PDB file of C-alpha atoms in Angstrom:
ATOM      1  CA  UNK A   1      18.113  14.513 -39.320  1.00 34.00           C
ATOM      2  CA  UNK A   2      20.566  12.503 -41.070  1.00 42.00           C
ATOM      3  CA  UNK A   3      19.447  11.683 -44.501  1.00 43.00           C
ATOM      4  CA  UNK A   4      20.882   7.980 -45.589  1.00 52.00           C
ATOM      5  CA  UNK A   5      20.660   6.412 -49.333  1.00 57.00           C
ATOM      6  CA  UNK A   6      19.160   2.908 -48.862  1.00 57.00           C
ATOM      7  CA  UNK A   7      20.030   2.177 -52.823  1.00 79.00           C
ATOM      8  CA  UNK A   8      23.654   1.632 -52.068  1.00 85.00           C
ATOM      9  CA  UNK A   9      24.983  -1.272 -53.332  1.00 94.00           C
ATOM     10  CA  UNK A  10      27.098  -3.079 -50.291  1.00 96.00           C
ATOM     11  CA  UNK A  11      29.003  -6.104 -49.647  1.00 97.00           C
ATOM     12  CA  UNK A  12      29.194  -7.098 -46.613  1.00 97.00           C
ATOM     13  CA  UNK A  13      32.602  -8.959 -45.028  1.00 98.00           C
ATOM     14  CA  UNK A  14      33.073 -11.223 -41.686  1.00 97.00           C
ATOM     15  CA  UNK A  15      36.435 -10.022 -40.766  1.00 97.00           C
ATOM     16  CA  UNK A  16      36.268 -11.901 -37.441  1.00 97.00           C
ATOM     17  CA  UNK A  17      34.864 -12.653 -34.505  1.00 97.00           C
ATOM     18  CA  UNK A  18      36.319 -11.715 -30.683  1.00 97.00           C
ATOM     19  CA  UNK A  19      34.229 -14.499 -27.872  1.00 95.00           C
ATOM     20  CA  UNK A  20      33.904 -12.549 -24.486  1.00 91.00           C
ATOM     21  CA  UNK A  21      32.614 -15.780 -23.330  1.00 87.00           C
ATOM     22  CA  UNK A  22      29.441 -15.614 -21.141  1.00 83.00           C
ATOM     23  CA  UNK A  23      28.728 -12.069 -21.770  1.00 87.00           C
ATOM     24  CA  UNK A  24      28.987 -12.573 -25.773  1.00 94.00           C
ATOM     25  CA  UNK A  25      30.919 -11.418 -29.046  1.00 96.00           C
ATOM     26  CA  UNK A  26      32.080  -8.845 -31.016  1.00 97.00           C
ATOM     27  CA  UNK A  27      31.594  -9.135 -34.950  1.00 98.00           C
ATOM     28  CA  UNK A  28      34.135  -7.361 -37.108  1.00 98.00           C
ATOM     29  CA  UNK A  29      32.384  -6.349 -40.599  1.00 98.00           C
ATOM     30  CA  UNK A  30      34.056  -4.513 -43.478  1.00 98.00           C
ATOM     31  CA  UNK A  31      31.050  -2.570 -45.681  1.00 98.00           C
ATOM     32  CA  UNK A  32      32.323  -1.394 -48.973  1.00 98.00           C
ATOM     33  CA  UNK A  33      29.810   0.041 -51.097  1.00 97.00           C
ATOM     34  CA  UNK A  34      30.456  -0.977 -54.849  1.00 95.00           C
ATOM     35  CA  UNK A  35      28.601   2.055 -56.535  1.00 93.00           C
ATOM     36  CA  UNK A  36      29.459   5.474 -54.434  1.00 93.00           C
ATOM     37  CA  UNK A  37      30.398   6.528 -51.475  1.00 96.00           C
ATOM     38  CA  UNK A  38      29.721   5.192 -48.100  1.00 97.00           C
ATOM     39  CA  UNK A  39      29.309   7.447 -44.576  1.00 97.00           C
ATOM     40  CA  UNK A  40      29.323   5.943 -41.080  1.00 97.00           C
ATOM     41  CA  UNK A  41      25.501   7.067 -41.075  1.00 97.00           C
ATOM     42  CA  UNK A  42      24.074   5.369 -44.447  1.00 97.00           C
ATOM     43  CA  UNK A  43      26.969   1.337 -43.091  1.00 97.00           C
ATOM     44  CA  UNK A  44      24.428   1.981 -39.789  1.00 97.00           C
ATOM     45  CA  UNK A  45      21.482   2.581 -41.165  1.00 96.00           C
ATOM     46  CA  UNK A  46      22.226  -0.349 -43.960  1.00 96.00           C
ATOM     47  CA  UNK A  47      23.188  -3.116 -41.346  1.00 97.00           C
ATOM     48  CA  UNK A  48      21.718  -2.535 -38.014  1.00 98.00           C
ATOM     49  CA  UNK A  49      18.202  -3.505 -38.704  1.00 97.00           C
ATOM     50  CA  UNK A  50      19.344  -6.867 -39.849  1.00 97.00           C
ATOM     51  CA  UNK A  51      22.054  -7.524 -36.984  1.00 97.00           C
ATOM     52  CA  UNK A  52      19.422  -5.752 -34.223  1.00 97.00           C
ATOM     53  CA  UNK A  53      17.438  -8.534 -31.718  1.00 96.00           C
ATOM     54  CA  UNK A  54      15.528  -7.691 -28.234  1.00 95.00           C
ATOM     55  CA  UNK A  55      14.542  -9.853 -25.705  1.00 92.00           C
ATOM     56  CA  UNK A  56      13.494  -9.477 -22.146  1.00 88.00           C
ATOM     57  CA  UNK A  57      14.095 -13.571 -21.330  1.00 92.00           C
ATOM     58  CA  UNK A  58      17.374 -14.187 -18.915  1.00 90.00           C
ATOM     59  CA  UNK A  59      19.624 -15.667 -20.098  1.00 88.00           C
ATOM     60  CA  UNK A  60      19.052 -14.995 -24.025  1.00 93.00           C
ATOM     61  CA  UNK A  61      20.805 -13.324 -26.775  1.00 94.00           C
ATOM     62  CA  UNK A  62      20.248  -9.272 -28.048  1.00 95.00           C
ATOM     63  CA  UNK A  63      22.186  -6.908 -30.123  1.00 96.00           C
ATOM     64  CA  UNK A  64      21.622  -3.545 -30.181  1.00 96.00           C
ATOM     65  CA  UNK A  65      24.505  -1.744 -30.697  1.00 97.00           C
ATOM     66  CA  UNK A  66      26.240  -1.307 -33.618  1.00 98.00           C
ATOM     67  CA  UNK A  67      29.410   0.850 -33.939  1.00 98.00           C
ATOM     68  CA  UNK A  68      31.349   2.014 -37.094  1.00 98.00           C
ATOM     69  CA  UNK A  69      34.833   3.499 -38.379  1.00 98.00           C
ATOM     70  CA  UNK A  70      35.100   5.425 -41.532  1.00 98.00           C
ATOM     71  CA  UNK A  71      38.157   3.355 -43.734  1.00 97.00           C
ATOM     72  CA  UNK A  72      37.892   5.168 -46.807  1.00 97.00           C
ATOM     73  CA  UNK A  73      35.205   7.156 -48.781  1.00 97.00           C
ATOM     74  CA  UNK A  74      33.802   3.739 -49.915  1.00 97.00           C
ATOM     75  CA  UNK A  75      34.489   1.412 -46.837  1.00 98.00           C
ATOM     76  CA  UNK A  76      33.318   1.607 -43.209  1.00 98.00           C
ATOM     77  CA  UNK A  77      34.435  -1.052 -40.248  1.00 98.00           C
ATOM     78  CA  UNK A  78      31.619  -2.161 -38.242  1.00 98.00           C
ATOM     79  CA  UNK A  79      31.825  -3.908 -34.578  1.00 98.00           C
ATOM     80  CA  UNK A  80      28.646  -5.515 -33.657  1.00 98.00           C
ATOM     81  CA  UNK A  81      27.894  -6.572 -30.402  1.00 97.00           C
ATOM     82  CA  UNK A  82      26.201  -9.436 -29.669  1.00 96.00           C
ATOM     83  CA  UNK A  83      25.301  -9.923 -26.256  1.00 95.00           C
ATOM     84  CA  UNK A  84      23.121 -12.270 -23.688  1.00 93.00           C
ATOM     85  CA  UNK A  85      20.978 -10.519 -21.096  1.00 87.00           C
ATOM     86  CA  UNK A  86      22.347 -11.659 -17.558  1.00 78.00           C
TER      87      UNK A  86
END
């Protein structure tokens, strides 16, 4: 098990969003932790449980994955994919 530390301090940056129309989006977000070092692990553990949604409902909007990119020992690219269940 992957341990994380949830007392990182992280700012969070919309780089941009790519439409894929009908079946949703992908969000580009730069995490750069202010006060140590940041792994792939600790960005997906810090932003996934406030990106993450479920449904079961046609037709309406989930996220549930969340992938990330180490930048440097302080930054980590996320792509977060929003999505509508067809």
């Amino acid at each position: 098990m992957t341990s994380t530390n949830l007392d990182l301090e992280i700012r969070a940056q919309t780089i941009g969003t790519v439409d894929n129309g009908v079946d949703g989006s992908e969000q580009y977000i730069l995490l750069t932790c202010l006060n140590d070092a940041l792994s792939e692990n600790e960005a997906h553990a810090w932003l996934y449980p406030k990106v993450y949604r479920d449904t079961d409902t046609p037709g309406a909007y989930f996220c549930h994955i969340v992938e990330t990119i180490q930048k440097r020992d302080n930054e980590v690219l996320c792509i977060v994919h929003h999505q509508f269940n067809n």
